[in-house]
C-alpha cells in the first residue's frame, strides 16, 4: 500500500513538473493560448458559436458518463471467488480439496462432474442438510481472538499466521489470513508488485455482525453451561483451530446478527 501511495505522489509531481515546463516555454515564446482562443471567438459569428456549442455538448456528456454503470472504467463488485484449480472451502461440509475439471463429486444421492459454470462461480455445493446439530464451542487448544473477547468487534479485522500448515489458492500456498469480524476472510497472497492481492476472498456468511465483549455475554440469548467455558454457551468469540485431520476451522461463535443480542449466530468455514 505504501509503495502505491509513493507511486501516485511521484506521478503527480511528474505531471506538475510537465505542466510547469509547458507554461514556462509558452511564456518565453510570448504565446498565450487563452488570448488566441479569445481572438478566434471574437472573429466567429453568433451562428458559428452556436454550432461549436452544439458539437461540444455531446462530447462533454460522453466524458461525464464514461465509467458509470456499464462504462469501460467501471469495476463491478464480485462476490464469488474464482481460481484454478478450484479450492473447495465448505461450511460445515467437510475437508477442503483441490479439484480438477475431471473430478467427480459424490454426495448422498448424486454423482456428477464439475462443469465450467462451477469454476466460473468459484465454488460447488456438495450437500444441503436440515435439522442438524453442531457444536461451535471452541476446543481447549483452539486459538481465540483475545482482543475481540475483551473489547468486542464490529468492523475490525485480525491477521492469523499459521505454522506448518497452508492451503492452496490458485498456484499460491497460503499460510496467512486476514479475518474480518463481519464474516470475510482474505488470504494474504503477495502479487509481483509487492502488494497483497484483493481478488481472492471467502465469505461463509457476511452480514452486519458484532462480536460481543465478555462483559456483555450475559445479555446474549440462550445461556447454558458448557465444559470449555463454564459461564455459558453464549460466549461471543472468533476462534481458529487446526484439527487432528489437518484441516483449518475458523468459527464465529454467537456473533450478533445486526448486532442484536436476541439474534446470536454461529457459523464455521473449514479449509
PDB file of N, CA and C in Angstrom, residues 94-156:
ATOM      1  N   UNK A  94     -17.198 -30.443   5.420  1.00  0.00           N
ATOM      2  CA  UNK A  94     -16.094 -31.388   5.373  1.00  0.00           C
ATOM      3  C   UNK A  94     -14.784 -30.737   5.016  1.00  0.00           C
ATOM      4  N   UNK A  95     -13.851 -31.522   4.540  1.00  0.00           N
ATOM      5  CA  UNK A  95     -12.497 -31.045   4.281  1.00  0.00           C
ATOM      6  C   UNK A  95     -12.415 -30.351   2.938  1.00  0.00           C
ATOM      7  N   UNK A  96     -11.440 -29.411   2.810  1.00  0.00           N
ATOM      8  CA  UNK A  96     -11.207 -28.749   1.536  1.00  0.00           C
ATOM      9  C   UNK A  96     -10.316 -29.589   0.646  1.00  0.00           C
ATOM     10  N   UNK A  97     -10.598 -29.595  -0.659  1.00  0.00           N
ATOM     11  CA  UNK A  97      -9.811 -30.375  -1.602  1.00  0.00           C
ATOM     12  C   UNK A  97      -9.533 -29.554  -2.832  1.00  0.00           C
ATOM     13  N   UNK A  98      -8.356 -29.759  -3.411  1.00  0.00           N
ATOM     14  CA  UNK A  98      -8.071 -29.177  -4.707  1.00  0.00           C
ATOM     15  C   UNK A  98      -8.741 -30.038  -5.765  1.00  0.00           C
ATOM     16  N   UNK A  99      -9.604 -29.451  -6.580  1.00  0.00           N
ATOM     17  CA  UNK A  99     -10.437 -30.202  -7.510  1.00  0.00           C
ATOM     18  C   UNK A  99     -10.053 -29.840  -8.928  1.00  0.00           C
ATOM     19  N   UNK A 100      -9.908 -30.810  -9.794  1.00  0.00           N
ATOM     20  CA  UNK A 100      -9.652 -30.556 -11.199  1.00  0.00           C
ATOM     21  C   UNK A 100     -10.940 -30.768 -11.977  1.00  0.00           C
ATOM     22  N   UNK A 101     -10.933 -30.373 -13.255  1.00  0.00           N
ATOM     23  CA  UNK A 101     -12.150 -30.416 -14.055  1.00  0.00           C
ATOM     24  C   UNK A 101     -12.721 -31.824 -14.171  1.00  0.00           C
ATOM     25  N   UNK A 102     -11.861 -32.847 -14.106  1.00  0.00           N
ATOM     26  CA  UNK A 102     -12.319 -34.221 -14.317  1.00  0.00           C
ATOM     27  C   UNK A 102     -12.824 -34.881 -13.044  1.00  0.00           C
ATOM     28  N   UNK A 103     -12.700 -34.182 -11.909  1.00  0.00           N
ATOM     29  CA  UNK A 103     -13.073 -34.801 -10.642  1.00  0.00           C
ATOM     30  C   UNK A 103     -14.587 -34.967 -10.535  1.00  0.00           C
ATOM     31  N   UNK A 104     -15.004 -36.084  -9.974  1.00  0.00           N
ATOM     32  CA  UNK A 104     -16.419 -36.325  -9.719  1.00  0.00           C
ATOM     33  C   UNK A 104     -16.746 -35.938  -8.286  1.00  0.00           C
ATOM     34  N   UNK A 105     -17.927 -35.346  -8.101  1.00  0.00           N
ATOM     35  CA  UNK A 105     -18.409 -35.009  -6.768  1.00  0.00           C
ATOM     36  C   UNK A 105     -19.424 -36.062  -6.360  1.00  0.00           C
ATOM     37  N   UNK A 106     -19.197 -36.710  -5.233  1.00  0.00           N
ATOM     38  CA  UNK A 106     -20.110 -37.746  -4.760  1.00  0.00           C
ATOM     39  C   UNK A 106     -20.808 -37.236  -3.507  1.00  0.00           C
ATOM     40  N   UNK A 107     -22.119 -37.155  -3.517  1.00  0.00           N
ATOM     41  CA  UNK A 107     -22.897 -36.782  -2.350  1.00  0.00           C
ATOM     42  C   UNK A 107     -23.771 -37.976  -1.964  1.00  0.00           C
ATOM     43  N   UNK A 108     -24.732 -37.751  -1.112  1.00  0.00           N
ATOM     44  CA  UNK A 108     -25.542 -38.861  -0.614  1.00  0.00           C
ATOM     45  C   UNK A 108     -26.426 -39.453  -1.691  1.00  0.00           C
ATOM     46  N   UNK A 109     -26.735 -38.681  -2.739  1.00  0.00           N
ATOM     47  CA  UNK A 109     -27.674 -39.210  -3.720  1.00  0.00           C
ATOM     48  C   UNK A 109     -27.284 -38.973  -5.168  1.00  0.00           C
ATOM     49  N   UNK A 110     -26.211 -38.229  -5.439  1.00  0.00           N
ATOM     50  CA  UNK A 110     -25.849 -37.959  -6.828  1.00  0.00           C
ATOM     51  C   UNK A 110     -24.343 -38.006  -7.016  1.00  0.00           C
ATOM     52  N   UNK A 111     -23.927 -38.273  -8.233  1.00  0.00           N
ATOM     53  CA  UNK A 111     -22.528 -38.170  -8.642  1.00  0.00           C
ATOM     54  C   UNK A 111     -22.489 -37.398  -9.941  1.00  0.00           C
ATOM     55  N   UNK A 112     -21.691 -36.329 -10.017  1.00  0.00           N
ATOM     56  CA  UNK A 112     -21.654 -35.542 -11.231  1.00  0.00           C
ATOM     57  C   UNK A 112     -20.269 -34.953 -11.426  1.00  0.00           C
ATOM     58  N   UNK A 113     -20.013 -34.494 -12.642  1.00  0.00           N
ATOM     59  CA  UNK A 113     -18.734 -33.893 -12.997  1.00  0.00           C
ATOM     60  C   UNK A 113     -18.814 -32.383 -12.839  1.00  0.00           C
ATOM     61  N   UNK A 114     -17.736 -31.780 -12.325  1.00  0.00           N
ATOM     62  CA  UNK A 114     -17.684 -30.320 -12.206  1.00  0.00           C
ATOM     63  C   UNK A 114     -17.718 -29.707 -13.596  1.00  0.00           C
ATOM     64  N   UNK A 115     -18.529 -28.675 -13.775  1.00  0.00           N
ATOM     65  CA  UNK A 115     -18.687 -28.022 -15.067  1.00  0.00           C
ATOM     66  C   UNK A 115     -17.939 -26.689 -15.094  1.00  0.00           C
ATOM     67  N   UNK A 116     -17.891 -26.101 -16.295  1.00  0.00           N
ATOM     68  CA  UNK A 116     -17.264 -24.789 -16.431  1.00  0.00           C
ATOM     69  C   UNK A 116     -17.974 -23.734 -15.612  1.00  0.00           C
ATOM     70  N   UNK A 117     -19.309 -23.829 -15.484  1.00  0.00           N
ATOM     71  CA  UNK A 117     -20.055 -22.866 -14.665  1.00  0.00           C
ATOM     72  C   UNK A 117     -19.631 -22.935 -13.204  1.00  0.00           C
ATOM     73  N   UNK A 118     -19.323 -24.138 -12.724  1.00  0.00           N
ATOM     74  CA  UNK A 118     -18.866 -24.274 -11.344  1.00  0.00           C
ATOM     75  C   UNK A 118     -17.563 -23.514 -11.130  1.00  0.00           C
ATOM     76  N   UNK A 119     -16.656 -23.617 -12.112  1.00  0.00           N
ATOM     77  CA  UNK A 119     -15.378 -22.914 -11.993  1.00  0.00           C
ATOM     78  C   UNK A 119     -15.571 -21.406 -12.067  1.00  0.00           C
ATOM     79  N   UNK A 120     -16.464 -20.947 -12.944  1.00  0.00           N
ATOM     80  CA  UNK A 120     -16.704 -19.506 -13.053  1.00  0.00           C
ATOM     81  C   UNK A 120     -17.351 -18.971 -11.780  1.00  0.00           C
ATOM     82  N   UNK A 121     -18.200 -19.772 -11.162  1.00  0.00           N
ATOM     83  CA  UNK A 121     -18.844 -19.365  -9.915  1.00  0.00           C
ATOM     84  C   UNK A 121     -17.853 -19.401  -8.757  1.00  0.00           C
ATOM     85  N   UNK A 122     -16.880 -20.319  -8.816  1.00  0.00           N
ATOM     86  CA  UNK A 122     -15.841 -20.368  -7.808  1.00  0.00           C
ATOM     87  C   UNK A 122     -16.092 -21.327  -6.668  1.00  0.00           C
ATOM     88  N   UNK A 123     -17.233 -22.005  -6.651  1.00  0.00           N
ATOM     89  CA  UNK A 123     -17.498 -22.968  -5.589  1.00  0.00           C
ATOM     90  C   UNK A 123     -18.506 -23.988  -6.082  1.00  0.00           C
ATOM     91  N   UNK A 124     -18.619 -25.083  -5.363  1.00  0.00           N
ATOM     92  CA  UNK A 124     -19.567 -26.142  -5.703  1.00  0.00           C
ATOM     93  C   UNK A 124     -20.343 -26.520  -4.453  1.00  0.00           C
ATOM     94  N   UNK A 125     -21.662 -26.550  -4.552  1.00  0.00           N
ATOM     95  CA  UNK A 125     -22.486 -27.021  -3.453  1.00  0.00           C
ATOM     96  C   UNK A 125     -22.459 -28.540  -3.446  1.00  0.00           C
ATOM     97  N   UNK A 126     -21.978 -29.136  -2.355  1.00  0.00           N
ATOM     98  CA  UNK A 126     -21.867 -30.594  -2.305  1.00  0.00           C
ATOM     99  C   UNK A 126     -22.991 -31.238  -1.509  1.00  0.00           C
ATOM    100  N   UNK A 127     -23.566 -30.507  -0.573  1.00  0.00           N
ATOM    101  CA  UNK A 127     -24.629 -31.120   0.221  1.00  0.00           C
ATOM    102  C   UNK A 127     -25.417 -30.041   0.935  1.00  0.00           C
ATOM    103  N   UNK A 128     -26.689 -30.287   1.151  1.00  0.00           N
ATOM    104  CA  UNK A 128     -27.536 -29.411   1.950  1.00  0.00           C
ATOM    105  C   UNK A 128     -28.190 -30.260   3.031  1.00  0.00           C
ATOM    106  N   UNK A 129     -28.130 -29.811   4.277  1.00  0.00           N
ATOM    107  CA  UNK A 129     -28.740 -30.561   5.376  1.00  0.00           C
ATOM    108  C   UNK A 129     -29.648 -29.675   6.202  1.00  0.00           C
ATOM    109  N   UNK A 130     -30.640 -30.256   6.810  1.00  0.00           N
ATOM    110  CA  UNK A 130     -31.560 -29.525   7.688  1.00  0.00           C
ATOM    111  C   UNK A 130     -31.697 -30.287   9.006  1.00  0.00           C
ATOM    112  N   UNK A 131     -32.095 -29.562  10.035  1.00  0.00           N
ATOM    113  CA  UNK A 131     -32.312 -30.138  11.371  1.00  0.00           C
ATOM    114  C   UNK A 131     -31.061 -30.862  11.884  1.00  0.00           C
ATOM    115  N   UNK A 132     -29.893 -30.276  11.622  1.00  0.00           N
ATOM    116  CA  UNK A 132     -28.647 -30.861  12.083  1.00  0.00           C
ATOM    117  C   UNK A 132     -28.096 -30.042  13.247  1.00  0.00           C
ATOM    118  N   UNK A 133     -27.407 -30.709  14.154  1.00  0.00           N
ATOM    119  CA  UNK A 133     -26.854 -30.029  15.326  1.00  0.00           C
ATOM    120  C   UNK A 133     -25.338 -29.991  15.223  1.00  0.00           C
ATOM    121  N   UNK A 134     -24.755 -28.840  15.547  1.00  0.00           N
ATOM    122  CA  UNK A 134     -23.304 -28.671  15.525  1.00  0.00           C
ATOM    123  C   UNK A 134     -22.864 -28.028  16.835  1.00  0.00           C
ATOM    124  N   UNK A 135     -21.702 -28.431  17.295  1.00  0.00           N
ATOM    125  CA  UNK A 135     -21.134 -27.846  18.499  1.00  0.00           C
ATOM    126  C   UNK A 135     -20.093 -26.813  18.093  1.00  0.00           C
ATOM    127  N   UNK A 136     -20.387 -25.539  18.298  1.00  0.00           N
ATOM    128  CA  UNK A 136     -19.490 -24.468  17.896  1.00  0.00           C
ATOM    129  C   UNK A 136     -18.578 -24.012  19.034  1.00  0.00           C
ATOM    130  N   UNK A 137     -18.624 -24.725  20.167  1.00  0.00           N
ATOM    131  CA  UNK A 137     -17.749 -24.357  21.279  1.00  0.00           C
ATOM    132  C   UNK A 137     -16.298 -24.594  20.892  1.00  0.00           C
ATOM    133  N   UNK A 138     -15.420 -23.696  21.299  1.00  0.00           N
ATOM    134  CA  UNK A 138     -14.006 -23.787  20.939  1.00  0.00           C
ATOM    135  C   UNK A 138     -13.342 -24.946  21.663  1.00  0.00           C
ATOM    136  N   UNK A 139     -12.586 -25.798  20.959  1.00  0.00           N
ATOM    137  CA  UNK A 139     -11.788 -26.832  21.643  1.00  0.00           C
ATOM    138  C   UNK A 139     -10.795 -26.190  22.609  1.00  0.00           C
ATOM    139  N   UNK A 140     -10.317 -26.971  23.546  1.00  0.00           N
ATOM    140  CA  UNK A 140      -9.440 -26.422  24.588  1.00  0.00           C
ATOM    141  C   UNK A 140      -8.145 -25.847  24.024  1.00  0.00           C
ATOM    142  N   UNK A 141      -7.674 -26.374  22.882  1.00  0.00           N
ATOM    143  CA  UNK A 141      -6.429 -25.874  22.294  1.00  0.00           C
ATOM    144  C   UNK A 141      -6.668 -24.982  21.081  1.00  0.00           C
ATOM    145  N   UNK A 142      -7.894 -24.492  20.913  1.00  0.00           N
ATOM    146  CA  UNK A 142      -8.175 -23.534  19.846  1.00  0.00           C
ATOM    147  C   UNK A 142      -7.573 -22.179  20.196  1.00  0.00           C
ATOM    148  N   UNK A 143      -7.304 -21.372  19.173  1.00  0.00           N
ATOM    149  CA  UNK A 143      -6.767 -20.022  19.370  1.00  0.00           C
ATOM    150  C   UNK A 143      -7.929 -19.040  19.296  1.00  0.00           C
ATOM    151  N   UNK A 144      -8.229 -18.398  20.404  1.00  0.00           N
ATOM    152  CA  UNK A 144      -9.328 -17.431  20.493  1.00  0.00           C
ATOM    153  C   UNK A 144      -8.768 -16.027  20.326  1.00  0.00           C
ATOM    154  N   UNK A 145      -9.472 -15.193  19.569  1.00  0.00           N
ATOM    155  CA  UNK A 145      -9.058 -13.790  19.417  1.00  0.00           C
ATOM    156  C   UNK A 145      -9.283 -13.070  20.745  1.00  0.00           C
ATOM    157  N   UNK A 146      -8.192 -12.833  21.470  1.00  0.00           N
ATOM    158  CA  UNK A 146      -8.291 -12.271  22.814  1.00  0.00           C
ATOM    159  C   UNK A 146      -8.795 -10.831  22.801  1.00  0.00           C
ATOM    160  N   UNK A 147      -8.381 -10.043  21.800  1.00  0.00           N
ATOM    161  CA  UNK A 147      -8.803  -8.641  21.747  1.00  0.00           C
ATOM    162  C   UNK A 147     -10.314  -8.543  21.577  1.00  0.00           C
ATOM    163  N   UNK A 148     -10.879  -9.343  20.682  1.00  0.00           N
ATOM    164  CA  UNK A 148     -12.326  -9.279  20.470  1.00  0.00           C
ATOM    165  C   UNK A 148     -13.079  -9.828  21.673  1.00  0.00           C
ATOM    166  N   UNK A 149     -12.508 -10.817  22.340  1.00  0.00           N
ATOM    167  CA  UNK A 149     -13.151 -11.338  23.545  1.00  0.00           C
ATOM    168  C   UNK A 149     -13.214 -10.250  24.623  1.00  0.00           C
ATOM    169  N   UNK A 150     -12.180  -9.447  24.709  1.00  0.00           N
ATOM    170  CA  UNK A 150     -12.121  -8.417  25.749  1.00  0.00           C
ATOM    171  C   UNK A 150     -12.912  -7.167  25.381  1.00  0.00           C
ATOM    172  N   UNK A 151     -12.837  -6.755  24.095  1.00  0.00           N
ATOM    173  CA  UNK A 151     -13.385  -5.454  23.716  1.00  0.00           C
ATOM    174  C   UNK A 151     -14.521  -5.534  22.687  1.00  0.00           C
ATOM    175  N   UNK A 152     -14.760  -6.725  22.118  1.00  0.00           N
ATOM    176  CA  UNK A 152     -15.779  -6.828  21.079  1.00  0.00           C
ATOM    177  C   UNK A 152     -15.250  -6.331  19.746  1.00  0.00           C
ATOM    178  N   UNK A 153     -16.067  -6.505  18.693  1.00  0.00           N
ATOM    179  CA  UNK A 153     -15.668  -6.065  17.355  1.00  0.00           C
ATOM    180  C   UNK A 153     -16.901  -5.956  16.482  1.00  0.00           C
ATOM    181  N   UNK A 154     -16.869  -4.996  15.540  1.00  0.00           N
ATOM    182  CA  UNK A 154     -17.961  -4.831  14.581  1.00  0.00           C
ATOM    183  C   UNK A 154     -17.429  -4.793  13.156  1.00  0.00           C
ATOM    184  N   UNK A 155     -16.459  -3.907  12.905  1.00  0.00           N
ATOM    185  CA  UNK A 155     -15.859  -3.808  11.564  1.00  0.00           C
ATOM    186  C   UNK A 155     -14.340  -3.946  11.663  1.00  0.00           C
ATOM    187  N   UNK A 156     -13.910  -4.779  12.574  1.00  0.00           N
ATOM    188  CA  UNK A 156     -12.483  -4.943  12.832  1.00  0.00           C
ATOM    189  C   UNK A 156     -11.946  -6.142  12.047  1.00  0.00           C
TER     190      UNK A 156
END
